[in-house]
Amino acid sequence: MKSTATFLQRVVILLCLFLTVLSVESANAQQQKQATWIWYPGDYEVWLSNQMQNRRTERGTFFPPFWRMDNHYVLIDFHKVFDLKEPEEIEIFTEGRYNVKLNSKMVNGTPKKLTIPAGKQKINIKVYAQDRVPALYVQGKTIATDASWLVTFEDKEWIDESGKVSDQSGTEWLNAGTWNFNAPDNLPSAFKLPTTPQKAAKIDRKGQSILVDFGKETFGYVKLHGLKGKGKVSLYYGESVEEAMSTEHCETLDHLDIDQPQAKDYVLEQSQAFRYVNIQFEPGMTIADVSMLYEYLPMADRGKFRSSDEELNKIWDISKYTMELTTREFFIDGIKRDRWIWSGDANQSYLMNYYLGFDSPSVRRTMLALRGKEPTTTHINTIMDYTLYWFIAINDYYQYTGDKHFIQQFYPRMQSLINFCLERRNQDGFMEGMAGDWVFIDWADGLSKQGEVSFEQLLLARSLETMAECATIVDDKEGAAKYAKLASDLKAKLFSVYWNEQKQALVHSRVDGKQTENVTRYANMFAIFFDYFNESQKQGVKQNVLLNDKVQKITTPYMRFYELEALCAMGEQDYVMKEMKSYWGDMLKLGATSFWEKYDPTESGVEHLEMYGRPFGKSLCHAWGASPIYLLGKYYLGVKPLSPGYSTYEVVPVLGGLQWMEGTVPTPNGDITIYCSTSQIKVKATEGTGTLRFKSKSKPKAKGASFQSKGNGVYEMKIEKGKEYVVSYKS
Amino acid sequence: MKSTATFLQRVVILLCLFLTVLSVESANAQQQKQATWIWYPGDYEVWLSNQMQNRRTERGTFFPPFWRMDNHYVLIDFHKVFDLKEPEEIEIFTEGRYNVKLNSKMVNGTPKKLTIPAGKQKINIKVYAQDRVPALYVQGKTIATDASWLVTFEDKEWIDESGKVSDQSGTEWLNAGTWNFNAPDNLPSAFKLPTTPQKAAKIDRKGQSILVDFGKETFGYVKLHGLKGKGKVSLYYGESVEEAMSTEHCETLDHLDIDQPQAKDYVLEQSQAFRYVNIQFEPGMTIADVSMLYEYLPMADRGKFRSSDEELNKIWDISKYTMELTTREFFIDGIKRDRWIWSGDANQSYLMNYYLGFDSPSVRRTMLALRGKEPTTTHINTIMDYTLYWFIAINDYYQYTGDKHFIQQFYPRMQSLINFCLERRNQDGFMEGMAGDWVFIDWADGLSKQGEVSFEQLLLARSLETMAECATIVDDKEGAAKYAKLASDLKAKLFSVYWNEQKQALVHSRVDGKQTENVTRYANMFAIFFDYFNESQKQGVKQNVLLNDKVQKITTPYMRFYELEALCAMGEQDYVMKEMKSYWGDMLKLGATSFWEKYDPTESGVEHLEMYGRPFGKSLCHAWGASPIYLLGKYYLGVKPLSPGYSTYEVVPVLGGLQWMEGTVPTPNGDITIYCSTSQIKVKATEGTGTLRFKSKSKPKAKGASFQSKGNGVYEMKIEKGKEYVVSYKS
């Protein structure tokens, strides 16, 4: 298996290099600008997410989402003004029926090629498609479709009786949406993730059945080699061997009706998630071999981590593989069941992505698919907290990428979504579950969702802060002031309502105007890394909530993510290291080859496979299981942006009990590499201006650097881009 | 040609009768309820209107609308609860991928047949389709899809960790949309209007060209019989012979690349409007004959009119044919160019339809396509007045049909549209054109659209009155009070601002807070049939505006419609009769075989064909040209509902100078037939309770009826359903 893949990979790499050389060559020869397919921003994401999210089946039965799925605009006008030094010929490719206007005058027919004269020229192309997203690809020498083209779904170009076109438009134009469809025949509507062959690790035959083990959790299309005969073939998929063997209860399966007198390879139509496949076929049929086509989103290998602890390295590798499996057309929750886009799950995928592939297009695609289109009639995924995570994710996206343009384009969608939330507040200004609202928080036994839950108000406050910042970015001064005031009022109010001085904690909720007695971890841990507590509150919460075993424990990696982040934010890296090694390490000990939707150390055996009242309901490959990537990158390697897009950043390495660690954290256009042992820190960054901060028992030394002592043995050093620093210190 | 059509019509009628008998038989035998295809209401209409409105070409160039085209929801849940006496098997057909739940429990796989047990049973079927509208057809013995099924685009049926489904839904359910797709293989997505063959009236051959005359304006697919050879064939269509002969300027054309070594019939792919077709083909090619497939919407032949005036009868017939041609998938404006749905044009088609085919599904389809979907970002067709006509049409629809259910279903879309209007008022509470708003009113030279146009405020007031009535229907008391107050405030204000006592008229507009000097007919004539004037104002307007030649004349049949209605509403039938005979009669004298978009008696020759700065820009078959149908039905036969759906109505025959007239006016479930001469009135109605009112110089007599004298020689008689009355009187 490995050699095949490697050989193929080599071919692909060589081919890519060849094509790159070719395209550079041809660009040099012709100075031709590279075109890309463009569309109305957000529409392709909605369309593609419809395709993906409606692929779910449960035991062969179609299982679509339960929230509203939006649709694209069917008729789009694309335009751009060019100033040409000399005439040039353009080629036009579209997805849909189209017409072309040059300087507002219709060009006859449906031109595939057109010569644009020299001078200032406005090209409008209007494309109609019902079944797919209207898309455009124009290639000339200097004219090429890209995100600088403007698009609208209503040009309002009426004419009067004399034929004169209206001159007061009122139409709003956005920049076109793009991804990476950079050739005329690379049609957006034909998008499919690539695949690569994978062999089975083990094949057991027994009469009319074959049990295949692919050695680890994987995703793709099963291939039956040399399938011959007439009759039924059934495939029962399992993330565990128990699941594959349970033809009655496995979550996914396929039944095929085969009639192949001659032996032929047969590839399943639908991709599935599995490690094991239990194949049963009728007498007289033969299957020579079984393999699969592994399906994946190609992504640069950027974030890295290694340390003195082999178990931790394994945790990081399996986390990375879990992210690889769940990063697809979009960031999805898990690969076995839903393959839906969930805002709360995706929020963690985004954060992990910033420390792994830094694939911003995937973040944007996912955020746009989640936001969908107007009108806003329900919470994202119907979940109140998931709407609010969407705002928080915007904030993070801007911090990590510095991409103002995305916020400028989608600020109106942000406004309408926050207005939707604000209109759903009760008379006290708090959000509580109304009919049709799912208050999720976490999968936790007996967790109350009644009344005004403190956690939701906290997320709302953070969302309003995000809105204030975005309003400033788009120069909406009135909005900025309004959202900032709403945020600070809400923060003040939630502390007066939920903070319990005796318990030294935010209580879980208020029901019928009365504080409940219950303290949960959720609001308390978020308030820590939102930096909403004063120092005394922080310490109180740490002792009375986070490190208090009497407070209901978190059993999902989902909320472990934030719990451990809160502890790290308070400098508890040693404690968190132990927790990581115990929680994720225990999953590895139980044979995990990807991380799970939920892990409860008090369960045993097949209990680990159960969820939602179904014996194999649990997903064994869930994005939110991969959080060590984020924790290790942000709180051990210690890298985070201090201003948008890493123009400034900090590196605060914390070993947390390790002997050494090293890694790479990607930035928008570069990366930061760190090595840290108990006596040496090495750091290098290719962009931005950084601050290295660390504790040392002796005065640190480094060639070409000076240190500022910040007291308490803390030192700071400036990191200039392109320079490598080797610091001697004593931990 | 005629005999073919007649023969075919007979076959069709016989077939229909046979099928009717068959379906009644089978219903008797099995007592099976008839199923029909269902969908989310409004979505099919949006989808179908996208198909239709994007068919426009201008000289072979694709020419789509300039306003936003909406799209359907891709994922729909359909459900209904049944109480079955005995188990029954259902068959399930869908447009799209689907699953089935019985009493909220998922049924395995994709069942095509399913046995539903006896007792109370809830069937949910969820259908996903991206390219067409998710649609469902279920047929059992007593279970059958129809408009009583409930539908939603978001069922919000999430489950908790234990697998329990959410019990607080918040989902809004509407009744399913339907039309007439009453068989499993009669797929909504495959809808096409039927066609019937028509022969040419005259074929002139001249070298490499053929000029075909179909004898009158027509619509459909040209058929080239025995087409043979290799080369280009071009078809230049003309509503006039001048247009067909003008290969440079005709509005529509088709260029074909033919390679047919053997002679074969060739039917054009795209339907076109024409009377003449100028066909040019390359040497070596042959075309044996030319005919066409006439495309039409089948509709019952209900409204009728005949009189002592043969020219008037011809006007009625050509009006009817104009309506037949422009009543298609939807009520469209004209058949040559746009084939778009325009709210102002459609409003007149609705009114004419009430006196012709009374095809309510066509009214509903058109209103839903025009309304489109949320969010509301622009006026309907981008035109301010066209948004307001939509409300007025709702009011008429309810008066004529009594269909409360339609209003109940779409009241939220009415509310959001009126809110859109209300939010666009200026600080004085008036609507004026904002960026992107087209203030249309009429095609008229130099008509000012600046400032606050009185006509628009008048339409807004009427729209608010409609909203008040609809609010009452849906039991929205608060809304009813709010809209009623807004309407009466606006009416009071518009009289104080626009009524000019000296001119005895509403002036055209106010610009920069000042009444303009200009008086136009628009607001004045609408205020008459809206009944907004007192008697003295009415008479003032009649003399100073309507019958005043110094006030700019109306040259479109569009506004002639309302002008003549206003005059009729004031009893000027004699005058209007002369106007009709002159205006429409003159078009006939100029050879019209359908009525035109615009007719200006001061023009001559090919000037009649010009519009929009193009020599053949004018449409010679425009729905708004058919208004005599409405005027003759409502103001001469004199029939109109007095309460919704004709539960009460009046018949006020007015000869207007005719010797006699007779006709039929359709009602929701029957019809009213009237004969009226100078000495006799015959009337019969099959539903409702009517009032016959007429003037007589002598005391009228009728068997089985009594008369009430209302003074001034006016008599009233009650019309009971099913009874025929023969009244002797003296006009």
Coordinates of C-alpha atoms in Angstrom, one line a residue, chain B residues 86-384:
Chain B
E86 CA -58.0 -0.4 8.0
P87 CA -54.4 -0.8 6.9
E88 CA -53.7 0.5 3.5
E89 CA -50.8 0.4 1.1
I90 CA -49.4 3.7 -0.3
E91 CA -47.2 4.3 -3.3
I92 CA -44.6 7.0 -3.0
F93 CA -43.2 9.1 -5.8
T94 CA -40.9 12.1 -5.4
E95 CA -38.9 14.6 -7.3
G96 CA -35.7 14.2 -5.3
R97 CA -34.0 12.0 -2.8
Y98 CA -36.3 11.1 0.2
N99 CA -36.9 9.3 3.4
V100 CA -40.1 8.3 5.2
K101 CA -41.1 8.5 8.8
L102 CA -44.1 6.8 10.3
N103 CA -45.1 8.3 13.6
S104 CA -41.8 10.0 13.8
K105 CA -39.9 6.7 13.4
M106 CA -37.7 6.4 10.3
V107 CA -38.6 3.7 7.9
N108 CA -35.6 1.8 6.5
G109 CA -34.3 2.5 3.1
T110 CA -36.2 4.3 0.4
P111 CA -39.6 2.6 0.3
K112 CA -41.6 2.9 -2.9
K113 CA -44.5 1.1 -1.4
L114 CA -45.5 1.0 2.3
T115 CA -48.3 -0.4 4.2
I116 CA -49.7 2.0 6.8
P117 CA -51.4 0.2 9.7
A118 CA -54.9 1.0 10.9
G119 CA -55.4 3.8 13.5
K120 CA -53.9 7.3 13.9
Q121 CA -50.8 7.5 11.7
K122 CA -48.5 10.4 11.0
I123 CA -46.6 10.2 7.8
N124 CA -43.6 12.4 7.2
I125 CA -41.7 12.4 4.0
K126 CA -38.6 14.5 3.5
V127 CA -37.5 15.3 0.0
Y128 CA -34.3 16.9 -1.2
A129 CA -33.7 18.3 -4.7
Q130 CA -31.4 21.0 -5.9
D131 CA -32.1 21.3 -9.6
R132 CA -35.9 21.1 -9.4
V133 CA -38.5 21.7 -6.6
P134 CA -38.7 18.9 -4.1
A135 CA -42.1 17.4 -4.8
L136 CA -44.2 14.5 -3.5
Y137 CA -47.0 12.3 -4.8
V138 CA -48.4 9.7 -2.5
Q139 CA -51.3 7.5 -3.5
G140 CA -53.2 5.1 -1.3
K141 CA -56.9 4.2 -1.0
T142 CA -57.7 7.1 1.4
I143 CA -54.3 8.5 1.7
A144 CA -53.4 10.9 -1.1
T145 CA -51.2 14.0 -1.4
D146 CA -53.1 17.2 -1.7
A147 CA -53.2 20.7 -0.4
S148 CA -54.2 19.5 3.1
W149 CA -50.7 18.1 3.6
L150 CA -48.4 20.3 5.7
V151 CA -45.0 21.4 4.7
T152 CA -41.9 23.1 6.1
F153 CA -38.4 24.0 5.1
E154 CA -37.1 23.5 8.6
D155 CA -38.5 20.8 10.9
K156 CA -35.8 21.4 13.6
E157 CA -36.1 17.8 14.8
W158 CA -32.9 17.5 16.7
I159 CA -32.3 14.8 19.1
D160 CA -30.6 14.9 22.5
E161 CA -27.8 12.6 23.6
S162 CA -30.3 9.9 24.5
G163 CA -31.8 10.0 21.0
K164 CA -35.0 11.8 22.2
V165 CA -36.4 14.2 19.6
S166 CA -36.9 17.8 20.5
D167 CA -40.5 18.5 21.7
Q168 CA -40.5 22.2 21.3
S169 CA -40.5 22.8 17.6
G170 CA -41.3 26.4 16.8
T171 CA -41.6 25.3 13.2
E172 CA -44.2 27.0 11.0
W173 CA -46.1 24.7 8.7
L174 CA -48.0 25.8 5.6
N175 CA -50.4 23.9 3.4
A176 CA -48.7 22.3 0.4
G177 CA -48.8 24.0 -3.0
T178 CA -50.5 22.1 -5.9
W179 CA -51.6 22.7 -9.4
N180 CA -52.9 19.9 -11.7
F181 CA -50.2 17.3 -11.8
N182 CA -52.5 14.4 -11.0
A183 CA -50.5 11.4 -12.0
P184 CA -47.2 9.9 -10.8
D185 CA -45.5 10.4 -14.2
N186 CA -46.9 13.9 -14.6
L187 CA -43.8 15.4 -13.1
P188 CA -43.9 19.1 -12.1
S189 CA -40.3 19.5 -13.2
A190 CA -41.2 18.2 -16.7
F191 CA -44.0 20.7 -17.2
K192 CA -44.5 21.9 -20.8
L193 CA -47.4 23.7 -22.3
P194 CA -49.2 21.5 -24.8
T195 CA -49.0 22.2 -28.5
T196 CA -51.3 21.7 -31.5
P197 CA -50.3 21.8 -35.2
Q198 CA -51.2 24.9 -37.2
K199 CA -50.8 25.3 -41.0
A200 CA -49.6 28.5 -42.7
A201 CA -52.2 30.7 -44.3
K202 CA -49.8 31.7 -47.1
I203 CA -46.3 30.6 -48.2
D204 CA -44.3 32.7 -50.7
R205 CA -41.1 31.3 -52.1
K206 CA -38.5 33.4 -53.8
G207 CA -35.1 31.8 -54.5
Q208 CA -33.4 30.9 -51.3
S209 CA -36.1 32.3 -49.1
I210 CA -39.6 31.6 -48.0
L211 CA -42.0 34.1 -46.5
V212 CA -44.7 32.4 -44.4
D213 CA -47.8 34.1 -43.2
F214 CA -49.8 32.3 -40.5
G215 CA -52.7 34.6 -41.0
K216 CA -52.6 36.1 -37.6
E217 CA -50.4 36.7 -34.5
T218 CA -49.5 33.3 -33.1
F219 CA -47.0 31.6 -30.8
G220 CA -45.1 28.3 -30.9
Y221 CA -42.5 26.3 -32.6
V222 CA -41.9 26.6 -36.4
K223 CA -41.7 23.3 -38.1
L224 CA -39.7 22.9 -41.3
H225 CA -41.0 19.9 -43.2
G226 CA -38.8 17.8 -45.3
L227 CA -35.7 19.8 -44.5
K228 CA -32.7 18.5 -46.5
G229 CA -29.2 19.5 -47.2
K230 CA -26.2 21.0 -45.4
G231 CA -25.8 24.6 -44.5
K232 CA -27.4 27.5 -42.6
V233 CA -31.0 28.2 -42.2
S234 CA -32.1 31.5 -40.7
L235 CA -35.5 32.4 -39.5
Y236 CA -36.5 36.0 -39.0
Y237 CA -39.7 36.4 -37.1
G238 CA -42.1 39.2 -37.5
E239 CA -45.3 40.3 -35.9
S240 CA -45.5 42.5 -39.0
V241 CA -44.3 41.6 -42.5
E242 CA -42.0 44.6 -42.2
E243 CA -40.4 43.1 -39.2
A244 CA -39.9 39.6 -40.7
M245 CA -38.4 41.2 -43.8
S246 CA -36.0 43.3 -41.8
T247 CA -33.2 40.8 -41.2
E248 CA -31.2 43.7 -39.6
H249 CA -33.8 44.8 -37.1
C250 CA -36.4 42.1 -36.4
E251 CA -36.5 41.5 -32.7
T252 CA -36.3 37.7 -32.7
L253 CA -34.5 35.3 -35.0
D254 CA -33.0 31.8 -35.1
H255 CA -29.9 30.6 -36.9
L256 CA -29.6 26.9 -37.6
D257 CA -26.7 24.8 -38.7
I258 CA -28.2 21.9 -40.6
D259 CA -26.7 18.7 -41.9
Q260 CA -29.5 16.4 -43.0
P261 CA -28.6 14.3 -46.0
Q262 CA -32.1 12.8 -45.8
A263 CA -35.2 15.0 -45.8
K264 CA -36.6 15.1 -42.3
D265 CA -39.0 17.4 -40.4
Y266 CA -37.3 19.9 -38.1
V267 CA -39.0 21.6 -35.2
L268 CA -37.4 24.7 -33.7
E269 CA -36.3 24.3 -30.1
Q270 CA -37.4 27.6 -28.9
S271 CA -41.0 28.9 -29.1
Q272 CA -41.4 32.3 -30.7
A273 CA -44.1 34.9 -31.3
F274 CA -44.9 35.8 -34.9
R275 CA -47.3 36.1 -37.7
Y276 CA -44.7 36.1 -40.4
V277 CA -41.6 34.1 -40.7
N278 CA -38.9 34.9 -43.3
I279 CA -36.8 31.8 -43.8
Q280 CA -33.5 32.0 -45.7
F281 CA -31.5 29.0 -46.5
E282 CA -28.3 28.2 -48.4
P283 CA -28.2 26.9 -52.0
G284 CA -28.6 23.2 -52.3
M285 CA -30.9 23.0 -49.3
T286 CA -34.6 22.3 -49.6
I287 CA -37.6 22.9 -47.4
A288 CA -40.8 21.1 -48.5
D289 CA -43.3 22.9 -46.4
V290 CA -43.6 25.1 -43.2
S291 CA -46.1 24.8 -40.4
M292 CA -46.0 25.3 -36.7
L293 CA -46.9 23.9 -33.4
Y294 CA -49.1 26.3 -31.6
E295 CA -48.3 26.4 -27.9
Y296 CA -51.0 27.3 -25.4
L297 CA -52.4 27.0 -21.8
P298 CA -55.5 24.9 -21.9
M299 CA -58.3 26.9 -20.3
A300 CA -62.1 26.5 -20.0
D301 CA -64.1 28.6 -22.4
R302 CA -66.3 30.4 -19.8
G303 CA -66.7 34.1 -20.4
K304 CA -68.7 35.1 -23.4
F305 CA -69.9 38.3 -25.1
R306 CA -72.0 39.0 -28.2
S307 CA -73.8 42.2 -29.2
S308 CA -75.6 43.9 -32.0
D309 CA -72.4 45.6 -32.9
E310 CA -70.2 43.4 -35.1
E311 CA -67.1 45.7 -34.7
L312 CA -67.5 45.4 -30.9
N313 CA -67.8 41.6 -31.2
K314 CA -64.6 41.5 -33.2
I315 CA -62.9 43.7 -30.5
W316 CA -64.1 41.2 -27.9
D317 CA -62.8 38.2 -29.9
I318 CA -59.4 39.8 -30.6
S319 CA -59.2 40.8 -26.9
K320 CA -59.9 37.2 -26.0
Y321 CA -57.3 35.9 -28.4
T322 CA -54.8 38.4 -27.0
M323 CA -55.5 37.0 -23.5
E324 CA -55.2 33.4 -24.8
L325 CA -51.8 34.2 -26.2
T326 CA -50.5 36.0 -23.1
T327 CA -51.9 33.5 -20.6
R328 CA -49.2 30.9 -20.4
E329 CA -47.2 29.4 -17.6
F330 CA -48.1 32.7 -16.0
F331 CA -49.8 35.8 -17.1
I332 CA -47.1 37.6 -19.1
D333 CA -46.9 41.0 -20.7
G334 CA -46.4 40.3 -24.4
I335 CA -45.4 37.2 -26.3
K336 CA -42.7 38.6 -28.6
R337 CA -40.1 40.1 -26.4
D338 CA -40.1 39.8 -22.6
R339 CA -42.3 36.9 -21.7
W340 CA -41.6 38.2 -18.3
I341 CA -44.1 38.5 -15.5
W342 CA -44.9 42.2 -14.7
S343 CA -47.1 43.0 -11.8
G344 CA -48.8 46.0 -13.3
D345 CA -49.5 44.1 -16.5
A346 CA -50.6 41.0 -14.6
N347 CA -53.0 43.0 -12.5
Q348 CA -55.0 43.7 -15.7
S349 CA -54.8 40.1 -16.8
Y350 CA -56.2 39.0 -13.5
L351 CA -59.2 41.3 -13.9
M352 CA -59.8 40.2 -17.5
N353 CA -59.5 36.6 -16.4
Y354 CA -62.3 37.0 -13.9
Y355 CA -64.5 37.8 -17.0
L356 CA -63.0 35.2 -19.2
G357 CA -61.6 31.9 -18.0
F358 CA -61.8 32.5 -14.3
D359 CA -58.6 30.5 -14.0
S360 CA -57.7 31.1 -10.3
P361 CA -54.6 28.8 -10.4
S362 CA -53.1 31.1 -13.0
V363 CA -53.8 34.2 -10.8
R364 CA -52.2 32.5 -7.8
R365 CA -49.2 31.2 -9.8
T366 CA -48.6 34.7 -11.1
M367 CA -49.0 36.4 -7.8
L368 CA -46.6 34.0 -6.1
A369 CA -44.0 34.2 -8.8
L370 CA -44.1 38.0 -8.6
R371 CA -43.9 38.0 -4.8
G372 CA -40.9 35.7 -4.8
K373 CA -39.2 35.0 -1.5
E374 CA -37.6 36.7 1.4
P375 CA -35.6 38.8 1.9
T376 CA -37.5 41.7 0.3
T377 CA -34.7 43.9 -1.1
T378 CA -36.4 45.6 -4.0
H379 CA -39.8 46.5 -5.5
I380 CA -41.5 43.8 -7.6
N381 CA -40.0 44.1 -11.0
T382 CA -38.0 46.9 -9.3
I383 CA -41.1 49.2 -9.9
M384 CA -42.7 51.0 -7.0

